[in-house]
CSV table of C-alpha atoms and ligand atoms in Angstrom, one decimal:
chain,number,residue,atom,x,y,z
A,47,MET,CA,-69.7,-55.4,-60.5
A,48,LYS,CA,-72.9,-57.3,-59.7
A,49,GLU,CA,-75.6,-55.1,-58.2
A,50,LEU,CA,-76.7,-56.3,-54.7
A,51,LYS,CA,-80.3,-56.1,-53.8
A,52,VAL,CA,-80.9,-55.3,-50.2
A,53,CYS,CA,-83.9,-55.1,-47.8
A,54,LEU,CA,-84.0,-53.8,-44.2
A,55,VAL,CA,-86.2,-54.8,-41.3
A,56,GLY,CA,-86.7,-52.1,-38.6
A,57,ILE,CA,-86.3,-48.4,-39.5
A,58,GLY,CA,-85.8,-46.8,-36.0
A,59,PHE,CA,-82.6,-45.0,-34.9
A,60,ILE,CA,-80.1,-47.5,-36.1
A,61,GLY,CA,-82.0,-48.7,-39.3
A,62,ARG,CA,-81.7,-45.1,-40.6
A,63,GLN,CA,-78.0,-45.2,-40.1
A,64,HIS,CA,-77.8,-48.5,-42.1
A,65,VAL,CA,-79.7,-46.8,-45.0
A,66,GLU,CA,-77.2,-43.9,-45.0
A,67,ALA,CA,-74.2,-46.2,-44.9
A,68,ILE,CA,-75.5,-48.5,-47.6
A,69,ARG,CA,-76.0,-45.6,-49.9
A,70,ARG,CA,-72.2,-44.9,-49.7
A,71,ILE,CA,-71.5,-48.3,-51.1
A,72,PRO,CA,-71.3,-48.8,-54.9
A,73,ALA,CA,-73.6,-51.1,-56.9
A,74,VAL,CA,-76.2,-51.7,-54.2
A,75,ARG,CA,-79.9,-51.1,-54.4
A,76,ILE,CA,-82.2,-50.8,-51.3
A,77,ALA,CA,-85.3,-52.6,-52.7
A,78,ALA,CA,-87.6,-52.3,-49.8
A,79,VAL,CA,-87.8,-51.8,-46.0
A,80,SER,CA,-90.2,-53.1,-43.4
A,81,ASP,CA,-91.5,-51.5,-40.2
A,82,LEU,CA,-94.6,-51.8,-38.1
A,83,ASN,CA,-95.1,-48.0,-38.0
A,84,GLU,CA,-97.0,-47.5,-41.2
A,85,GLU,CA,-97.2,-43.7,-41.3
A,86,MET,CA,-93.5,-43.3,-40.4
A,87,ILE,CA,-92.3,-45.9,-43.0
A,88,ARG,CA,-94.4,-44.5,-45.8
A,89,ASN,CA,-92.9,-40.9,-45.1
A,90,PHE,CA,-89.4,-42.4,-44.8
A,91,CYS,CA,-89.6,-44.2,-48.2
A,92,GLU,CA,-90.9,-41.1,-49.8
A,93,GLU,CA,-88.1,-38.9,-48.4
A,94,ASN,CA,-85.5,-41.5,-49.3
A,95,ALA,CA,-86.7,-42.6,-52.7
A,96,ILE,CA,-87.2,-46.2,-51.6
A,97,SER,CA,-89.9,-47.8,-53.8
A,98,ALA,CA,-91.5,-50.3,-51.6
A,99,TRP,CA,-92.3,-50.8,-47.9
A,100,TYR,CA,-93.9,-53.7,-46.0
A,101,GLY,CA,-95.6,-54.1,-42.6
A,102,ASP,CA,-94.9,-57.8,-42.7
A,103,TYR,CA,-91.2,-58.5,-43.2
A,104,ARG,CA,-91.8,-62.2,-44.3
A,105,GLU,CA,-93.9,-60.9,-47.2
A,106,MET,CA,-91.1,-58.5,-48.1
A,107,LEU,CA,-88.6,-61.4,-48.1
A,108,ASP,CA,-90.8,-63.6,-50.3
A,109,THR,CA,-91.7,-60.8,-52.7
A,110,GLU,CA,-88.5,-59.0,-53.1
A,111,LYS,CA,-86.1,-62.1,-52.8
A,112,PRO,CA,-83.1,-59.8,-51.7
A,113,ASP,CA,-79.5,-60.9,-51.6
A,114,ILE,CA,-79.0,-59.4,-48.1
A,115,VAL,CA,-81.3,-58.4,-45.3
A,116,HIS,CA,-80.3,-56.0,-42.5
A,117,VAL,CA,-82.0,-56.9,-39.2
A,118,CYS,CA,-82.3,-53.5,-37.3
A,119,THR,CA,-85.2,-54.5,-34.9
A,120,PRO,CA,-85.1,-54.6,-31.1
A,121,ASN,CA,-83.0,-57.4,-29.7
A,122,TRP,CA,-85.7,-60.1,-29.2
A,123,LEU,CA,-86.6,-60.1,-32.9
A,124,HIS,CA,-83.0,-60.6,-34.1
A,125,PHE,CA,-83.3,-64.4,-33.8
A,126,GLU,CA,-86.8,-64.7,-35.4
A,127,VAL,CA,-86.1,-62.3,-38.4
A,128,SER,CA,-82.6,-63.8,-39.0
A,129,CYS,CA,-84.0,-67.4,-39.0
A,130,GLU,CA,-86.6,-66.5,-41.6
A,131,ALA,CA,-84.0,-64.9,-43.8
A,132,LEU,CA,-81.4,-67.7,-43.5
A,133,LYS,CA,-83.9,-70.4,-44.3
A,134,ARG,CA,-84.8,-68.5,-47.5
A,135,GLY,CA,-81.1,-68.5,-48.4
A,136,ILE,CA,-80.7,-64.7,-47.7
A,137,HIS,CA,-77.4,-63.3,-46.2
A,138,VAL,CA,-78.0,-61.6,-42.9
A,139,TYR,CA,-76.4,-58.4,-41.5
A,140,CYS,CA,-77.7,-58.3,-37.9
A,141,GLU,CA,-77.6,-55.6,-35.2
A,142,LYS,CA,-76.0,-56.5,-31.9
A,143,PRO,CA,-76.3,-58.5,-29.8
A,144,LEU,CA,-76.8,-61.3,-32.3
A,145,ALA,CA,-79.6,-62.8,-30.1
A,146,LEU,CA,-80.8,-63.2,-26.5
A,147,ASP,CA,-78.8,-66.3,-25.4
A,148,PRO,CA,-76.2,-68.8,-26.6
A,149,GLU,CA,-78.9,-71.3,-27.6
A,150,GLN,CA,-80.3,-68.8,-30.1
A,151,THR,CA,-76.9,-67.6,-31.4
A,152,GLY,CA,-75.6,-71.2,-31.8
A,153,GLU,CA,-78.7,-72.0,-33.9
A,154,LEU,CA,-78.2,-69.0,-36.1
A,155,CYS,CA,-74.5,-70.1,-36.7
A,156,ARG,CA,-75.8,-73.5,-37.6
A,157,LEU,CA,-78.6,-72.2,-39.9
A,158,ALA,CA,-76.2,-69.9,-41.8
A,159,LYS,CA,-73.9,-72.9,-42.5
A,160,GLU,CA,-76.7,-75.3,-43.4
A,161,ASN,CA,-78.1,-72.8,-46.0
A,162,GLY,CA,-74.7,-71.7,-47.4
A,163,VAL,CA,-75.1,-68.0,-46.6
A,164,LEU,CA,-73.1,-65.5,-44.6
A,165,GLY,CA,-74.0,-63.8,-41.3
A,166,ALA,CA,-72.6,-60.6,-39.8
A,167,VAL,CA,-73.2,-58.8,-36.6
A,168,ASN,CA,-72.9,-55.0,-36.6
A,169,TYR,CA,-70.0,-54.5,-34.1
A,170,ASN,CA,-69.0,-51.3,-35.9
A,171,TYR,CA,-66.3,-50.1,-33.4
A,172,ARG,CA,-63.8,-52.6,-34.8
A,173,GLN,CA,-64.3,-51.0,-38.2
A,174,ASN,CA,-62.5,-47.8,-37.1
A,175,ALA,CA,-59.2,-47.0,-38.7
A,176,GLN,CA,-57.6,-46.8,-35.3
A,177,ALA,CA,-59.0,-50.2,-34.2
A,178,ARG,CA,-57.4,-51.6,-37.3
A,179,GLU,CA,-54.2,-49.8,-36.4
A,180,MET,CA,-54.1,-51.2,-32.9
A,181,ASN,CA,-54.7,-54.7,-34.3
A,182,ALA,CA,-51.9,-54.2,-36.9
A,183,ARG,CA,-49.4,-53.0,-34.2
A,184,ILE,CA,-50.2,-55.9,-31.8
A,185,HIS,CA,-49.7,-58.4,-34.6
A,186,ALA,CA,-46.7,-56.7,-36.2
A,187,ALA,CA,-44.4,-59.2,-37.8
A,188,ASP,CA,-41.3,-57.5,-36.4
A,189,GLY,CA,-42.5,-58.3,-32.8
A,190,SER,CA,-42.3,-54.6,-31.9
A,191,TRP,CA,-45.4,-54.9,-29.6
A,192,GLY,CA,-44.2,-57.7,-27.4
A,193,LYS,CA,-46.8,-59.2,-25.2
A,194,THR,CA,-50.2,-57.9,-24.1
A,195,PHE,CA,-50.3,-57.4,-20.3
A,196,PHE,CA,-53.5,-55.7,-19.6
A,197,VAL,CA,-56.7,-54.5,-21.5
A,198,SER,CA,-59.0,-52.0,-19.8
A,199,GLY,CA,-61.6,-49.5,-20.4
A,200,TRP,CA,-65.2,-48.5,-20.3
A,201,TYR,CA,-68.3,-47.7,-22.2
A,202,TYR,CA,-70.3,-44.9,-20.4
A,203,GLN,CA,-73.6,-43.5,-21.5
A,204,GLY,CA,-75.9,-41.3,-19.5
A,205,TYR,CA,-79.3,-42.1,-21.1
A,206,ASN,CA,-80.7,-44.1,-18.0
A,207,ILE,CA,-79.8,-41.5,-15.3
A,208,SER,CA,-83.4,-40.7,-14.4
A,209,ASP,CA,-85.7,-43.1,-12.6
A,210,TRP,CA,-88.0,-43.7,-15.6
A,211,ALA,CA,-87.9,-47.0,-17.5
A,212,GLY,CA,-87.8,-46.5,-21.2
A,213,GLY,CA,-89.1,-49.3,-23.3
A,214,TRP,CA,-88.2,-52.9,-24.3
A,215,LYS,CA,-84.6,-52.9,-22.9
A,216,TYR,CA,-86.0,-53.3,-19.3
A,217,ASP,CA,-88.0,-56.4,-20.3
A,218,ILE,CA,-85.5,-59.3,-20.0
A,219,ASP,CA,-87.6,-61.3,-22.5
A,220,LYS,CA,-87.1,-58.5,-25.1
A,221,GLY,CA,-83.8,-56.8,-24.3
A,222,GLY,CA,-82.0,-59.7,-22.6
A,223,LYS,CA,-80.9,-60.8,-19.1
A,224,THR,CA,-78.2,-58.1,-19.1
A,225,ARG,CA,-78.9,-54.4,-20.2
A,226,ALA,CA,-75.7,-52.3,-19.9
A,227,LEU,CA,-73.6,-55.2,-21.0
A,228,ALA,CA,-75.8,-56.4,-23.9
A,229,ASP,CA,-76.5,-52.8,-25.1
A,230,ILE,CA,-73.0,-51.2,-25.0
A,231,GLY,CA,-70.7,-53.5,-23.1
A,232,SER,CA,-70.9,-56.0,-26.0
A,233,HIS,CA,-69.4,-53.4,-28.4
A,234,TRP,CA,-66.3,-53.1,-26.0
A,235,ILE,CA,-66.1,-56.9,-25.7
A,236,ASP,CA,-66.0,-57.3,-29.4
A,237,LEU,CA,-63.5,-54.4,-29.8
A,238,ALA,CA,-61.2,-55.9,-27.2
A,239,GLN,CA,-61.2,-59.3,-28.6
A,240,TYR,CA,-60.7,-58.0,-32.2
A,241,VAL,CA,-57.9,-55.7,-31.4
A,242,THR,CA,-55.9,-58.2,-29.3
A,243,GLY,CA,-56.8,-61.3,-31.4
A,244,GLN,CA,-57.6,-63.0,-28.1
A,245,LYS,CA,-60.9,-64.3,-26.7
A,246,ILE,CA,-62.0,-63.6,-23.2
A,247,LYS,CA,-61.9,-67.0,-21.4
A,248,ARG,CA,-63.1,-66.1,-17.9
A,249,VAL,CA,-64.9,-63.3,-16.1
A,250,MET,CA,-65.8,-62.0,-12.6
A,251,ALA,CA,-68.7,-59.6,-12.8
A,252,GLU,CA,-70.7,-57.4,-10.5
A,253,PHE,CA,-73.9,-55.7,-11.6
A,254,THR,CA,-75.7,-52.7,-10.1
A,255,MET,CA,-79.3,-51.5,-10.5
A,256,VAL,CA,-79.1,-47.8,-9.6
A,257,TYR,CA,-82.9,-47.9,-8.9
A,258,PRO,CA,-84.5,-51.1,-7.8
A,259,TYR,CA,-87.8,-49.9,-9.3
A,260,ARG,CA,-88.4,-47.5,-12.1
A,261,LYS,CA,-91.5,-45.5,-13.3
A,262,LYS,CA,-93.1,-46.8,-16.4
A,263,ARG,CA,-93.4,-44.1,-19.1
A,264,GLY,CA,-97.0,-43.3,-20.1
A,265,THR,CA,-98.6,-44.2,-16.8
A,266,GLU,CA,-100.2,-41.6,-14.4
A,267,PRO,CA,-99.7,-41.9,-11.5
A,268,PRO,CA,-96.5,-43.7,-12.5
A,269,GLU,CA,-96.7,-47.5,-12.3
A,270,LEU,CA,-93.5,-48.9,-10.7
A,271,ILE,CA,-91.7,-51.7,-12.4
A,272,GLU,CA,-89.0,-53.9,-10.9
A,273,VAL,CA,-85.6,-53.5,-12.6
A,274,LYS,CA,-84.2,-57.0,-13.4
A,275,ASN,CA,-81.2,-56.1,-15.5
A,276,GLU,CA,-78.3,-53.9,-14.7
A,277,ASP,CA,-77.5,-50.2,-15.2
A,278,ILE,CA,-73.8,-50.7,-14.4
A,279,ALA,CA,-71.6,-53.7,-14.9
A,280,GLN,CA,-68.0,-54.0,-13.6
A,281,VAL,CA,-66.2,-57.0,-15.1
A,282,MET,CA,-62.7,-58.4,-14.4
A,283,LEU,CA,-61.5,-60.4,-17.5
A,284,GLU,CA,-58.9,-62.9,-18.4
A,285,PHE,CA,-57.9,-63.6,-22.1
A,286,ASP,CA,-56.8,-66.8,-23.7
A,287,ASP,CA,-53.1,-65.7,-23.7
A,288,GLY,CA,-53.2,-64.9,-20.0
A,289,ALA,CA,-53.6,-61.1,-20.3
A,290,LYS,CA,-55.9,-59.6,-17.7
A,291,GLY,CA,-58.3,-56.7,-18.0
A,292,ASN,CA,-61.4,-55.0,-16.9
A,293,LEU,CA,-64.4,-53.2,-18.3
A,294,ILE,CA,-67.0,-50.9,-16.8
A,295,ALA,CA,-70.3,-50.6,-18.9
A,296,SER,CA,-72.7,-48.0,-17.5
A,297,VAL,CA,-75.9,-46.6,-19.0
A,298,ALA,CA,-76.4,-44.4,-15.9
A,299,ALA,CA,-73.2,-42.3,-16.2
A,300,ALA,CA,-74.5,-38.7,-16.0
A,301,GLY,CA,-73.4,-36.4,-18.8
A,302,HIS,CA,-71.5,-39.1,-20.8
A,303,LYS,CA,-72.6,-39.4,-24.4
A,304,ASN,CA,-71.1,-42.3,-26.3
A,305,ASP,CA,-67.9,-42.6,-24.2
A,306,LEU,CA,-66.2,-45.9,-25.3
A,307,SER,CA,-62.6,-46.0,-24.4
A,308,ILE,CA,-59.9,-48.8,-24.5
A,309,SER,CA,-56.4,-49.0,-23.3
A,310,ILE,CA,-54.0,-51.8,-24.1
A,311,ASP,CA,-50.7,-52.2,-22.2
A,312,GLY,CA,-48.0,-54.2,-23.9
A,313,SER,CA,-44.6,-55.2,-22.7
A,314,ARG,CA,-42.9,-52.3,-24.7
A,315,TYR,CA,-45.5,-49.6,-25.1
A,316,ALA,CA,-49.3,-49.0,-24.5
A,317,MET,CA,-52.0,-47.7,-26.7
A,318,ARG,CA,-55.2,-45.7,-25.8
A,319,TRP,CA,-58.1,-45.0,-28.0
A,320,ASP,CA,-61.4,-43.2,-27.4
A,321,GLN,CA,-64.3,-43.4,-29.9
A,322,GLU,CA,-65.4,-39.8,-29.3
A,323,ASN,CA,-62.0,-38.8,-30.8
A,324,PRO,CA,-61.9,-41.6,-33.4
A,325,ASP,CA,-59.1,-40.5,-35.6
A,326,LYS,CA,-56.6,-40.1,-32.8
A,327,LEU,CA,-54.5,-42.9,-31.3
A,328,TYR,CA,-52.3,-42.2,-28.3
A,329,ILE,CA,-49.0,-44.3,-28.1
A,330,GLU,CA,-47.6,-44.2,-24.6
A,331,THR,CA,-43.9,-44.9,-24.2
A,332,ASN,CA,-41.3,-44.6,-21.4
A,333,GLU,CA,-38.7,-43.3,-23.8
A,334,ASP,CA,-40.5,-40.7,-25.9
A,335,GLY,CA,-43.5,-39.8,-23.8
A,336,VAL,CA,-47.0,-39.8,-25.4
A,337,LEU,CA,-47.1,-39.8,-29.1
A,338,LEU,CA,-50.3,-38.9,-31.0
A,339,ARG,CA,-51.0,-40.6,-34.3
A,340,HIS,CA,-53.9,-39.4,-36.7
A,341,ALA,CA,-55.7,-41.8,-38.9
A,342,GLY,CA,-54.3,-40.5,-42.2
A,343,PRO,CA,-53.1,-43.2,-44.7
A,344,GLU,CA,-49.6,-41.6,-44.6
A,345,VAL,CA,-49.1,-42.7,-41.0
A,346,LEU,CA,-51.3,-45.8,-40.6
A,347,SER,CA,-49.7,-49.3,-40.8
A,348,PRO,CA,-50.1,-51.0,-44.2
A,349,GLU,CA,-52.8,-53.4,-42.8
A,350,ALA,CA,-54.9,-50.4,-41.7
A,351,ARG,CA,-54.2,-48.0,-44.5
A,352,ALA,CA,-57.4,-48.8,-46.5
A,353,TYR,CA,-59.4,-47.5,-43.5
A,354,GLY,CA,-57.7,-44.1,-43.4
A,355,THR,CA,-59.7,-42.7,-46.4
A,356,LEU,CA,-58.8,-39.1,-45.6
A,357,PRO,CA,-55.5,-37.3,-45.0
A,358,SER,CA,-54.5,-36.7,-41.3
A,359,GLY,CA,-56.6,-34.0,-39.7
A,360,HIS,CA,-59.8,-34.7,-41.8
A,361,PRO,CA,-61.3,-37.0,-39.1
A,362,VAL,CA,-62.8,-40.3,-40.1
A,363,GLY,CA,-65.2,-41.5,-37.5
A,364,TRP,CA,-68.4,-43.2,-36.5
A,365,ALA,CA,-70.3,-43.1,-39.8
A,366,ASP,CA,-67.2,-44.2,-41.7
A,367,ALA,CA,-66.7,-47.2,-39.4
A,368,PHE,CA,-70.4,-48.1,-39.8
A,369,ARG,CA,-70.0,-48.1,-43.6
A,370,ASN,CA,-66.7,-50.0,-43.5
A,371,GLY,CA,-68.4,-53.0,-41.7
A,372,ILE,CA,-71.3,-53.2,-44.2
A,373,ARG,CA,-68.9,-52.8,-47.1
A,374,ALA,CA,-66.6,-55.6,-45.8
A,375,PHE,CA,-69.7,-57.9,-45.6
A,376,TYR,CA,-70.9,-57.1,-49.1
A,377,ASP,CA,-67.4,-57.8,-50.4
A,378,CYS,CA,-67.7,-61.3,-49.0
A,379,VAL,CA,-71.2,-61.8,-50.4
A,380,ARG,CA,-69.6,-60.9,-53.8
A,381,GLY,CA,-67.0,-63.7,-53.2
A,382,LYS,CA,-64.1,-62.2,-51.2
A,383,GLU,CA,-62.6,-64.7,-48.8
A,384,GLU,CA,-61.2,-62.5,-46.0
A,385,ARG,CA,-63.8,-61.9,-43.3
A,386,ASN,CA,-63.2,-58.3,-42.3
A,387,TYR,CA,-66.3,-58.0,-40.3
A,388,ALA,CA,-67.8,-59.6,-37.1
A,389,THR,CA,-69.1,-62.9,-38.1
A,390,PHE,CA,-72.0,-64.8,-36.6
A,391,GLU,CA,-69.4,-66.9,-34.7
A,392,ASP,CA,-67.9,-63.7,-33.3
A,393,GLY,CA,-71.4,-62.5,-32.3
A,394,ASP,CA,-72.1,-65.9,-30.7
A,395,TYR,CA,-69.0,-65.8,-28.6
A,396,VAL,CA,-69.8,-62.3,-27.3
A,397,VAL,CA,-73.2,-63.5,-26.2
A,398,ARG,CA,-71.4,-66.4,-24.3
A,399,VAL,CA,-69.3,-63.8,-22.6
A,400,LEU,CA,-72.4,-61.9,-21.5
A,401,GLU,CA,-73.9,-65.2,-20.2
A,402,ALA,CA,-70.8,-65.8,-18.2
A,403,CYS,CA,-71.0,-62.3,-16.7
A,404,TYR,CA,-74.6,-62.9,-15.8
A,405,LYS,CA,-73.7,-66.1,-14.1
A,406,SER,CA,-70.7,-64.6,-12.3
A,407,ASN,CA,-72.8,-61.8,-10.8
A,408,GLN,CA,-75.4,-64.3,-9.5
A,409,GLU,CA,-72.8,-66.7,-8.1
A,410,LYS,CA,-70.2,-64.2,-7.0
A,411,ARG,CA,-67.2,-66.1,-8.5
A,412,TRP,CA,-65.1,-66.3,-11.6
A,413,ILE,CA,-66.9,-68.1,-14.4
A,414,ASP,CA,-65.4,-69.7,-17.5
A,415,VAL,CA,-66.9,-68.6,-20.9
A,416,GLU,CA,-68.5,-71.7,-22.4
B,718,NAD,N1,-74.6,-50.8,-33.7
B,718,NAD,C1,-74.9,-49.8,-32.9
B,718,NAD,O1,-74.1,-48.9,-32.7
B,718,NAD,C2,-76.3,-49.7,-32.4
B,718,NAD,C3,-76.8,-48.5,-31.9
B,718,NAD,C4,-78.1,-48.4,-31.4
B,718,NAD,C5,-78.9,-49.6,-31.5
B,718,NAD,N2,-78.4,-50.7,-32.0
B,718,NAD,C6,-79.2,-52.0,-32.0
B,718,NAD,O2,-80.2,-51.8,-33.0
B,718,NAD,C7,-81.4,-52.5,-32.7
B,718,NAD,C8,-82.6,-51.5,-32.8
B,718,NAD,O3,-82.3,-50.4,-31.9
B,718,NAD,P1,-82.9,-48.9,-32.2
B,718,NAD,O4,-82.3,-48.0,-31.2
B,718,NAD,O5,-82.8,-48.6,-33.7
B,718,NAD,O6,-84.5,-49.2,-31.8
B,718,NAD,P2,-85.7,-48.4,-32.3
B,718,NAD,O7,-86.8,-48.7,-31.3
B,718,NAD,O8,-85.4,-47.0,-32.5
B,718,NAD,O9,-86.1,-49.0,-33.7
B,718,NAD,C9,-86.6,-50.3,-33.9
B,718,NAD,C10,-87.5,-50.3,-35.1
B,718,NAD,O10,-87.9,-51.7,-35.3
B,718,NAD,C11,-89.3,-51.7,-35.7
B,718,NAD,N3,-89.9,-53.0,-35.5
B,718,NAD,C12,-90.3,-53.6,-34.4
B,718,NAD,N4,-90.8,-54.8,-34.6
B,718,NAD,C13,-90.8,-54.9,-36.0
B,718,NAD,C14,-91.2,-56.0,-36.8
B,718,NAD,N5,-91.8,-57.1,-36.4
B,718,NAD,N6,-91.1,-55.8,-38.2
B,718,NAD,C15,-90.5,-54.6,-38.6
B,718,NAD,N7,-90.1,-53.6,-37.8
B,718,NAD,C16,-90.2,-53.8,-36.5
B,718,NAD,C17,-89.9,-50.6,-34.7
B,718,NAD,O11,-91.2,-50.1,-35.2
B,718,NAD,C18,-88.8,-49.5,-34.8
B,718,NAD,O12,-89.0,-48.6,-35.8
B,718,NAD,C19,-81.2,-53.0,-31.2
B,718,NAD,O13,-80.9,-54.3,-31.3
B,718,NAD,C20,-79.9,-52.3,-30.7
B,718,NAD,O14,-79.2,-53.0,-29.8
B,718,NAD,C21,-77.1,-50.8,-32.4
């Protein structure tokens, strides 16, 4: 198997998870990493036996000439760093959301094609065994699912409950015009579209800023900044095939940790999955009550079986899903045809859904996703 040479840009919270996940994949070498925080990155490389680090990511790309670069910087840099990599013929595995607006995401899709390289977006929740299982059940050849009637759920986190503003996510030029939706709602949108195999075609959204002004960290007395993107988004949805649904994304849900939940109601039964209990899928039936299915290979559908890497009761979860997406991308870089990851085109469409939600909140009406 050909060894793949990988570099990463941005070693904050998520960049570290990428490094851990990459190290669980065979025949891959992390050649170098880049970050602006020199002392941190030097220590990180020492502790993780990575031989080279760079302050300037362009220098890293030119010197190391990796096969793949992981873009793990804050949102506003996804576009710039991905462009630099694509133009050099380097495959890109980018954090979500792919970029700040549809103009940028469209350009990234174009550049990847023009340079003959692959692009992925790290929508890691679709890589869970039970996300694969839900997809397999909905698409079962025997028609046992029937028709999807309704798709609903939420993504609640509590990290913005205080009236302090923390960092770049509040700056619409850096985090984006939407905050709760771009940061966590985008994961749910990708998951819902992946599982159902349907695209969201129109939305009706309402945004709430729980504090109109927030205190800027590091200022005394606290400087007040106006909040321009939402803490809570409520969205009604309609899918291509006519199914309806709704999503609430909130980063001001006190006490909630990483509470992503999805419920899909079909014409014969319903399914409910919650990422904080990732190896369990609840099948709701009129005839037999609620059935619990673990993510063991002995009970998963054939299409999902490869994702159940441990017997039932040995929970596969967040870190496994994270690794699955990166591995699926690397398989395609090595020549596999089937794209078992969120492509740049998928990431582009999610940003178009976010854009439609933003417009809908402003205009107080249903908006088609363009
Ligand atoms: N997939 C997920 O579940 C998930 C979870 C959290 C965050 N994210 C995404 O990951 C991205 C980063 O989030 P985070 O929480 O890790 O942020 P973070 O602030 O913890 O880390 C970002 C890192 O990028 C570095 N950086 C900034 N500019 C740089 C540059 N020009 N060159 C090199 N390094 C640079 C910073 O120094 C920092 O170390 C965001 O886009 C976020 O949406 C995804």
